[in-house]
Amino acid sequence: MSYLRAEGSPTPGIRHTMAMGVSLSGHFLRHFLDLGMNRDEGGRRVFDGVLAHISGAGKVFANEPFAMPYRTATQHEDRYYPEVWFPYGAASAAAPASGRAGSLLHGDGSDPVLIETNTSTEYWQKAASLIHTDPNTGAEAALPPTARAYLIAGTQHGGRAGTPGTPGACANPRNVRKSASTAWGVSTDVGSSMMSNCGPCNRQRTISTRWRSPTDLECTGRSGSRGNP
């Protein structure tokens, strides 16, 4: 990607790039940022915008002996499979065990506009609350100006368009709500967010106010856009 954006590449005219990952591929993008891989060999930013959808606070278990990066931990399966480790989100925090400070973002000019969208499922079994809370105190963490978090309430990890609300093979009715349409709506705003270096306002549950409304936040560099609920 850096080569395609560089001067003299065979595809001139690429001004901005965006990466989007859903579930496990979103884990990869979060790990990609954590490892500092959004900064290329020449010190340039690779992706201007990153959207991680339904990824919670997870990363990819790779770069380890016998690692299986395609696996994932859930509430009732593979619970002890390595997936969530510090740093958990874009907010700067200290590791509970070592006290080491860290963040998914590095503050060295390589950070993209980062938008994370999660459903209720990721709060139950993907540690999504760690994205916007302090791991030591449990208090709300202050996300940096170029990071945004969305909760798409009442939706599930998967699902597809046209799913009926009947029980099917299960005892309870299926959830007809889908998170994808909201995530796609957020993705259309990432382009202008990259241009202004600021994303749409946060929209997730908080400890102090129970719900963070766009009207409670200031979006510098964004005129007229408040994101989707």
PDB file of C-alpha atoms in Angstrom:
ATOM      1  CA  MET A   1       0.000   0.000   0.000  1.00  0.00           C
ATOM      2  CA  SER A   2       2.840   2.390   0.780  1.00  0.00           C
ATOM      3  CA  TYR A   3       4.358   1.621  -2.607  1.00  0.00           C
ATOM      4  CA  LEU A   4       1.107   2.431  -4.387  1.00  0.00           C
ATOM      5  CA  ARG A   5       0.896   5.753  -2.587  1.00  0.00           C
ATOM      6  CA  ALA A   6       4.531   6.713  -3.055  1.00  0.00           C
ATOM      7  CA  GLU A   7       5.722   9.124  -5.695  1.00  0.00           C
ATOM      8  CA  GLY A   8       6.666   7.377  -8.892  1.00  0.00           C
ATOM      9  CA  SER A   9       4.363   4.405  -8.284  1.00  0.00           C
ATOM     10  CA  PRO A  10       2.399   2.887 -11.194  1.00  0.00           C
ATOM     11  CA  THR A  11      -0.856   4.181  -9.637  1.00  0.00           C
ATOM     12  CA  PRO A  12      -0.403   7.928  -9.122  1.00  0.00           C
ATOM     13  CA  GLY A  13      -3.211   9.971  -7.625  1.00  0.00           C
ATOM     14  CA  ILE A  14      -3.965   7.869  -4.519  1.00  0.00           C
ATOM     15  CA  ARG A  15      -4.316  10.473  -1.803  1.00  0.00           C
ATOM     16  CA  HIS A  16      -5.915   8.527   1.055  1.00  0.00           C
ATOM     17  CA  THR A  17      -6.250   4.892   2.031  1.00  0.00           C
ATOM     18  CA  MET A  18      -8.626   3.130   4.404  1.00  0.00           C
ATOM     19  CA  ALA A  19      -8.569  -0.353   5.943  1.00  0.00           C
ATOM     20  CA  MET A  20     -11.713  -2.093   7.165  1.00  0.00           C
ATOM     21  CA  GLY A  21     -11.824  -5.330   9.133  1.00  0.00           C
ATOM     22  CA  VAL A  22     -14.818  -7.335  10.355  1.00  0.00           C
ATOM     23  CA  SER A  23     -14.487  -9.622  13.382  1.00  0.00           C
ATOM     24  CA  LEU A  24     -11.177 -11.523  13.071  1.00  0.00           C
ATOM     25  CA  SER A  25      -9.845  -9.248  10.330  1.00  0.00           C
ATOM     26  CA  GLY A  26     -10.650  -6.355  12.656  1.00  0.00           C
ATOM     27  CA  HIS A  27      -8.547  -8.105  15.308  1.00  0.00           C
ATOM     28  CA  PHE A  28      -5.726  -8.127  12.776  1.00  0.00           C
ATOM     29  CA  LEU A  29      -6.027  -4.401  12.132  1.00  0.00           C
ATOM     30  CA  ARG A  30      -5.947  -3.645  15.862  1.00  0.00           C
ATOM     31  CA  HIS A  31      -2.830  -5.801  16.213  1.00  0.00           C
ATOM     32  CA  PHE A  32      -1.394  -4.135  13.089  1.00  0.00           C
ATOM     33  CA  LEU A  33      -1.662  -0.752  14.811  1.00  0.00           C
ATOM     34  CA  ASP A  34      -0.335  -2.062  18.121  1.00  0.00           C
ATOM     35  CA  LEU A  35       2.802  -3.408  16.432  1.00  0.00           C
ATOM     36  CA  GLY A  36       3.482  -0.038  14.806  1.00  0.00           C
ATOM     37  CA  MET A  37       3.026  -1.465  11.317  1.00  0.00           C
ATOM     38  CA  ASN A  38       1.024   1.523  10.124  1.00  0.00           C
ATOM     39  CA  ARG A  39       4.378   3.292   9.783  1.00  0.00           C
ATOM     40  CA  ASP A  40       6.297   2.127   6.730  1.00  0.00           C
ATOM     41  CA  GLU A  41      10.070   1.910   6.253  1.00  0.00           C
ATOM     42  CA  GLY A  42      10.184   5.552   5.206  1.00  0.00           C
ATOM     43  CA  GLY A  43       8.266   6.755   8.245  1.00  0.00           C
ATOM     44  CA  ARG A  44       5.087   7.353   6.238  1.00  0.00           C
ATOM     45  CA  ARG A  45       1.557   6.499   7.364  1.00  0.00           C
ATOM     46  CA  VAL A  46       0.177   3.456   5.546  1.00  0.00           C
ATOM     47  CA  PHE A  47      -3.573   3.769   6.208  1.00  0.00           C
ATOM     48  CA  ASP A  48      -5.187   7.128   6.904  1.00  0.00           C
ATOM     49  CA  GLY A  49      -8.320   5.526   8.308  1.00  0.00           C
ATOM     50  CA  VAL A  50      -9.068   2.203  10.031  1.00  0.00           C
ATOM     51  CA  LEU A  51     -12.528   0.813  10.789  1.00  0.00           C
ATOM     52  CA  ALA A  52     -12.660  -2.263  13.030  1.00  0.00           C
ATOM     53  CA  HIS A  53     -16.158  -3.734  13.173  1.00  0.00           C
ATOM     54  CA  ILE A  54     -17.347  -6.292  15.768  1.00  0.00           C
ATOM     55  CA  SER A  55     -13.791  -6.929  16.956  1.00  0.00           C
ATOM     56  CA  GLY A  56     -14.088  -5.950  20.624  1.00  0.00           C
ATOM     57  CA  ALA A  57     -10.703  -5.535  22.291  1.00  0.00           C
ATOM     58  CA  GLY A  58      -9.256  -8.543  20.500  1.00  0.00           C
ATOM     59  CA  LYS A  59      -6.046  -9.026  18.555  1.00  0.00           C
ATOM     60  CA  VAL A  60      -4.534 -11.920  16.604  1.00  0.00           C
ATOM     61  CA  PHE A  61      -2.496 -14.633  18.335  1.00  0.00           C
ATOM     62  CA  ALA A  62       0.507 -14.595  16.000  1.00  0.00           C
ATOM     63  CA  ASN A  63       4.290 -14.248  16.168  1.00  0.00           C
ATOM     64  CA  GLU A  64       4.324 -16.982  18.821  1.00  0.00           C
ATOM     65  CA  PRO A  65       5.384 -20.663  18.702  1.00  0.00           C
ATOM     66  CA  PHE A  66       2.455 -22.883  17.733  1.00  0.00           C
ATOM     67  CA  ALA A  67       0.185 -19.858  17.284  1.00  0.00           C
ATOM     68  CA  MET A  68      -3.130 -20.346  15.505  1.00  0.00           C
ATOM     69  CA  PRO A  69      -4.205 -16.850  14.434  1.00  0.00           C
ATOM     70  CA  TYR A  70      -7.429 -18.060  12.828  1.00  0.00           C
ATOM     71  CA  ARG A  71      -8.936 -19.118  16.174  1.00  0.00           C
ATOM     72  CA  THR A  72     -10.910 -16.903  18.522  1.00  0.00           C
ATOM     73  CA  ALA A  73     -12.093 -16.993  22.135  1.00  0.00           C
ATOM     74  CA  THR A  74     -15.820 -16.850  22.906  1.00  0.00           C
ATOM     75  CA  GLN A  75     -17.998 -16.987  26.002  1.00  0.00           C
ATOM     76  CA  HIS A  76     -18.457 -20.750  25.915  1.00  0.00           C
ATOM     77  CA  GLU A  77     -15.702 -21.947  23.561  1.00  0.00           C
ATOM     78  CA  ASP A  78     -11.909 -21.519  23.621  1.00  0.00           C
ATOM     79  CA  ARG A  79     -12.235 -19.227  26.613  1.00  0.00           C
ATOM     80  CA  TYR A  80      -8.528 -19.335  27.448  1.00  0.00           C
ATOM     81  CA  TYR A  81      -7.280 -18.880  23.905  1.00  0.00           C
ATOM     82  CA  PRO A  82      -5.032 -15.749  23.823  1.00  0.00           C
ATOM     83  CA  GLU A  83      -6.897 -12.873  22.217  1.00  0.00           C
ATOM     84  CA  VAL A  84      -7.138  -9.860  24.529  1.00  0.00           C
ATOM     85  CA  TRP A  85      -3.999  -8.315  25.996  1.00  0.00           C
ATOM     86  CA  PHE A  86      -2.642  -4.867  26.793  1.00  0.00           C
ATOM     87  CA  PRO A  87      -2.885  -2.304  25.298  1.00  0.00           C
ATOM     88  CA  TYR A  88      -6.614  -2.649  24.846  1.00  0.00           C
ATOM     89  CA  GLY A  89      -7.606   0.524  23.030  1.00  0.00           C
ATOM     90  CA  ALA A  90      -6.676   3.892  21.619  1.00  0.00           C
ATOM     91  CA  ALA A  91      -6.702   5.629  25.002  1.00  0.00           C
ATOM     92  CA  SER A  92      -3.359   5.754  26.796  1.00  0.00           C
ATOM     93  CA  ALA A  93      -3.386   3.568  29.911  1.00  0.00           C
ATOM     94  CA  ALA A  94      -1.102   1.613  32.224  1.00  0.00           C
ATOM     95  CA  ALA A  95      -0.908  -2.172  32.177  1.00  0.00           C
ATOM     96  CA  PRO A  96      -2.493  -3.574  35.365  1.00  0.00           C
ATOM     97  CA  ALA A  97       0.373  -5.997  36.071  1.00  0.00           C
ATOM     98  CA  SER A  98       3.515  -4.167  34.951  1.00  0.00           C
ATOM     99  CA  GLY A  99       2.444  -0.526  35.014  1.00  0.00           C
ATOM    100  CA  ARG A 100       3.774  -0.111  31.472  1.00  0.00           C
ATOM    101  CA  ALA A 101       2.055   2.698  29.604  1.00  0.00           C
ATOM    102  CA  GLY A 102       0.677   1.951  26.175  1.00  0.00           C
ATOM    103  CA  SER A 103      -1.982   2.455  23.531  1.00  0.00           C
ATOM    104  CA  LEU A 104      -2.913   1.078  20.134  1.00  0.00           C
ATOM    105  CA  LEU A 105      -1.879   4.482  18.784  1.00  0.00           C
ATOM    106  CA  HIS A 106       1.674   5.780  18.975  1.00  0.00           C
ATOM    107  CA  GLY A 107       1.485   9.544  18.535  1.00  0.00           C
ATOM    108  CA  ASP A 108       4.319   9.582  16.016  1.00  0.00           C
ATOM    109  CA  GLY A 109       2.439  10.770  12.956  1.00  0.00           C
ATOM    110  CA  SER A 110       1.593   7.254  11.793  1.00  0.00           C
ATOM    111  CA  ASP A 111      -1.732   6.992  13.618  1.00  0.00           C
ATOM    112  CA  PRO A 112      -4.847   6.737  11.461  1.00  0.00           C
ATOM    113  CA  VAL A 113      -8.345   7.940  12.207  1.00  0.00           C
ATOM    114  CA  LEU A 114      -9.580   4.903  14.168  1.00  0.00           C
ATOM    115  CA  ILE A 115     -13.269   4.032  14.393  1.00  0.00           C
ATOM    116  CA  GLU A 116     -14.452   0.939  16.263  1.00  0.00           C
ATOM    117  CA  THR A 117     -18.026  -0.339  16.042  1.00  0.00           C
ATOM    118  CA  ASN A 118     -19.285  -3.140  18.265  1.00  0.00           C
ATOM    119  CA  THR A 119     -22.559  -4.880  19.037  1.00  0.00           C
ATOM    120  CA  SER A 120     -23.932  -6.105  22.336  1.00  0.00           C
ATOM    121  CA  THR A 121     -22.230  -9.448  21.704  1.00  0.00           C
ATOM    122  CA  GLU A 122     -18.736  -7.959  21.862  1.00  0.00           C
ATOM    123  CA  TYR A 123     -19.502  -6.517  25.291  1.00  0.00           C
ATOM    124  CA  TRP A 124     -20.539  -9.944  26.522  1.00  0.00           C
ATOM    125  CA  GLN A 125     -17.683 -12.001  25.127  1.00  0.00           C
ATOM    126  CA  LYS A 126     -15.095  -9.824  23.359  1.00  0.00           C
ATOM    127  CA  ALA A 127     -14.106  -7.418  26.164  1.00  0.00           C
ATOM    128  CA  ALA A 128     -15.343  -4.391  24.200  1.00  0.00           C
ATOM    129  CA  SER A 129     -15.702  -2.294  27.359  1.00  0.00           C
ATOM    130  CA  LEU A 130     -11.895  -2.203  27.647  1.00  0.00           C
ATOM    131  CA  ILE A 131     -11.814  -0.001  24.547  1.00  0.00           C
ATOM    132  CA  HIS A 132     -13.144   2.958  26.495  1.00  0.00           C
ATOM    133  CA  THR A 133     -12.485   2.191  30.185  1.00  0.00           C
ATOM    134  CA  ASP A 134      -9.350   2.342  32.331  1.00  0.00           C
ATOM    135  CA  PRO A 135      -8.217  -1.241  33.098  1.00  0.00           C
ATOM    136  CA  ASN A 136      -7.000  -0.227  36.563  1.00  0.00           C
ATOM    137  CA  THR A 137      -9.819   1.937  37.886  1.00  0.00           C
ATOM    138  CA  GLY A 138     -12.776   1.009  35.695  1.00  0.00           C
ATOM    139  CA  ALA A 139     -13.358   4.699  35.037  1.00  0.00           C
ATOM    140  CA  GLU A 140     -14.110   6.069  31.612  1.00  0.00           C
ATOM    141  CA  ALA A 141     -11.008   6.454  29.455  1.00  0.00           C
ATOM    142  CA  ALA A 142     -10.549   9.583  27.364  1.00  0.00           C
ATOM    143  CA  LEU A 143     -10.203   8.572  23.727  1.00  0.00           C
ATOM    144  CA  PRO A 144      -7.840  10.709  21.633  1.00  0.00           C
ATOM    145  CA  PRO A 145      -9.383  13.172  19.161  1.00  0.00           C
ATOM    146  CA  THR A 146      -8.874  10.847  16.172  1.00  0.00           C
ATOM    147  CA  ALA A 147     -10.479   7.758  17.752  1.00  0.00           C
ATOM    148  CA  ARG A 148     -14.183   6.961  17.961  1.00  0.00           C
ATOM    149  CA  ALA A 149     -16.205   4.124  19.520  1.00  0.00           C
ATOM    150  CA  TYR A 150     -19.749   3.075  18.645  1.00  0.00           C
ATOM    151  CA  LEU A 151     -22.100   0.618  20.324  1.00  0.00           C
ATOM    152  CA  ILE A 152     -24.766  -0.706  17.953  1.00  0.00           C
ATOM    153  CA  ALA A 153     -27.126  -1.702  20.731  1.00  0.00           C
ATOM    154  CA  GLY A 154     -29.391  -4.733  20.575  1.00  0.00           C
ATOM    155  CA  THR A 155     -27.586  -6.335  17.664  1.00  0.00           C
ATOM    156  CA  GLN A 156     -25.595  -9.545  17.373  1.00  0.00           C
ATOM    157  CA  HIS A 157     -22.143 -10.437  16.110  1.00  0.00           C
ATOM    158  CA  GLY A 158     -23.352 -11.920  12.847  1.00  0.00           C
ATOM    159  CA  GLY A 159     -26.723 -11.979  11.158  1.00  0.00           C
ATOM    160  CA  ARG A 160     -27.759 -11.253   7.618  1.00  0.00           C
ATOM    161  CA  ALA A 161     -30.323  -9.211   5.744  1.00  0.00           C
ATOM    162  CA  GLY A 162     -33.777 -10.774   5.565  1.00  0.00           C
ATOM    163  CA  THR A 163     -33.392 -12.971   8.642  1.00  0.00           C
ATOM    164  CA  PRO A 164     -36.929 -13.813   9.875  1.00  0.00           C
ATOM    165  CA  GLY A 165     -37.861 -13.300  13.496  1.00  0.00           C
ATOM    166  CA  THR A 166     -39.030 -16.882  13.862  1.00  0.00           C
ATOM    167  CA  PRO A 167     -37.252 -19.349  16.199  1.00  0.00           C
ATOM    168  CA  GLY A 168     -36.053 -21.598  13.390  1.00  0.00           C
ATOM    169  CA  ALA A 169     -34.193 -24.562  14.886  1.00  0.00           C
ATOM    170  CA  CYS A 170     -33.835 -22.796  18.242  1.00  0.00           C
ATOM    171  CA  ALA A 171     -36.224 -22.206  21.131  1.00  0.00           C
ATOM    172  CA  ASN A 172     -36.232 -18.399  20.949  1.00  0.00           C
ATOM    173  CA  PRO A 173     -36.944 -16.019  18.053  1.00  0.00           C
ATOM    174  CA  ARG A 174     -33.976 -14.871  16.008  1.00  0.00           C
ATOM    175  CA  ASN A 175     -32.718 -11.300  16.132  1.00  0.00           C
ATOM    176  CA  VAL A 176     -33.813  -9.438  13.008  1.00  0.00           C
ATOM    177  CA  ARG A 177     -31.631  -6.406  13.728  1.00  0.00           C
ATOM    178  CA  LYS A 178     -28.370  -6.133  11.822  1.00  0.00           C
ATOM    179  CA  SER A 179     -25.262  -4.168  12.740  1.00  0.00           C
ATOM    180  CA  ALA A 180     -23.752  -4.133   9.263  1.00  0.00           C
ATOM    181  CA  SER A 181     -25.901  -1.335   7.855  1.00  0.00           C
ATOM    182  CA  THR A 182     -24.866   1.020  10.662  1.00  0.00           C
ATOM    183  CA  ALA A 183     -21.210   0.042  10.286  1.00  0.00           C
ATOM    184  CA  TRP A 184     -21.368   0.716   6.545  1.00  0.00           C
ATOM    185  CA  GLY A 185     -22.920   4.106   7.312  1.00  0.00           C
ATOM    186  CA  VAL A 186     -20.008   4.888   9.618  1.00  0.00           C
ATOM    187  CA  SER A 187     -17.545   3.760   6.953  1.00  0.00           C
ATOM    188  CA  THR A 188     -18.896   6.326   4.489  1.00  0.00           C
ATOM    189  CA  ASP A 189     -17.966   9.042   6.971  1.00  0.00           C
ATOM    190  CA  VAL A 190     -14.407   7.826   7.412  1.00  0.00           C
ATOM    191  CA  GLY A 191     -13.304   9.425   4.145  1.00  0.00           C
ATOM    192  CA  SER A 192     -14.196  12.934   5.217  1.00  0.00           C
ATOM    193  CA  SER A 193     -12.875  12.131   8.687  1.00  0.00           C
ATOM    194  CA  MET A 194      -9.481  11.332   7.193  1.00  0.00           C
ATOM    195  CA  MET A 195      -9.515  14.645   5.377  1.00  0.00           C
ATOM    196  CA  SER A 196     -10.202  16.605   8.582  1.00  0.00           C
ATOM    197  CA  ASN A 197      -8.249  14.277  10.902  1.00  0.00           C
ATOM    198  CA  CYS A 198     -11.314  13.876  13.115  1.00  0.00           C
ATOM    199  CA  GLY A 199     -14.065  11.285  13.209  1.00  0.00           C
ATOM    200  CA  PRO A 200     -17.777  11.442  13.975  1.00  0.00           C
ATOM    201  CA  CYS A 201     -18.618  11.670  17.674  1.00  0.00           C
ATOM    202  CA  ASN A 202     -18.508   8.738  20.073  1.00  0.00           C
ATOM    203  CA  ARG A 203     -21.696   6.823  20.681  1.00  0.00           C
ATOM    204  CA  GLN A 204     -21.410   4.202  23.407  1.00  0.00           C
ATOM    205  CA  ARG A 205     -22.630   3.484  26.933  1.00  0.00           C
ATOM    206  CA  THR A 206     -20.614   5.087  29.704  1.00  0.00           C
ATOM    207  CA  ILE A 207     -20.345   4.502  33.431  1.00  0.00           C
ATOM    208  CA  SER A 208     -21.102   8.050  34.524  1.00  0.00           C
ATOM    209  CA  THR A 209     -23.900   9.018  32.131  1.00  0.00           C
ATOM    210  CA  ARG A 210     -25.096   5.538  31.004  1.00  0.00           C
ATOM    211  CA  TRP A 211     -25.250   6.862  27.452  1.00  0.00           C
ATOM    212  CA  ARG A 212     -22.975   9.260  25.663  1.00  0.00           C
ATOM    213  CA  SER A 213     -24.836  11.477  23.263  1.00  0.00           C
ATOM    214  CA  PRO A 214     -23.186  13.234  20.305  1.00  0.00           C
ATOM    215  CA  THR A 215     -24.509  16.523  21.678  1.00  0.00           C
ATOM    216  CA  ASP A 216     -22.375  16.018  24.790  1.00  0.00           C
ATOM    217  CA  LEU A 217     -19.147  15.912  22.815  1.00  0.00           C
ATOM    218  CA  GLU A 218     -17.198  18.392  20.792  1.00  0.00           C
ATOM    219  CA  CYS A 219     -16.192  17.434  17.273  1.00  0.00           C
ATOM    220  CA  THR A 220     -13.462  19.837  16.251  1.00  0.00           C
ATOM    221  CA  GLY A 221     -12.815  19.949  12.547  1.00  0.00           C
ATOM    222  CA  ARG A 222     -16.180  18.381  11.740  1.00  0.00           C
ATOM    223  CA  SER A 223     -19.007  20.617  10.628  1.00  0.00           C
ATOM    224  CA  GLY A 224     -22.511  19.240  10.479  1.00  0.00           C
ATOM    225  CA  SER A 225     -21.711  15.555  11.066  1.00  0.00           C
ATOM    226  CA  ARG A 226     -22.605  13.839  14.275  1.00  0.00           C
ATOM    227  CA  GLY A 227     -22.492  10.216  13.221  1.00  0.00           C
ATOM    228  CA  ASN A 228     -25.126   7.519  13.486  1.00  0.00           C
ATOM    229  CA  PRO A 229     -26.780   6.434  16.760  1.00  0.00           C
TER     230      PRO A 229
END
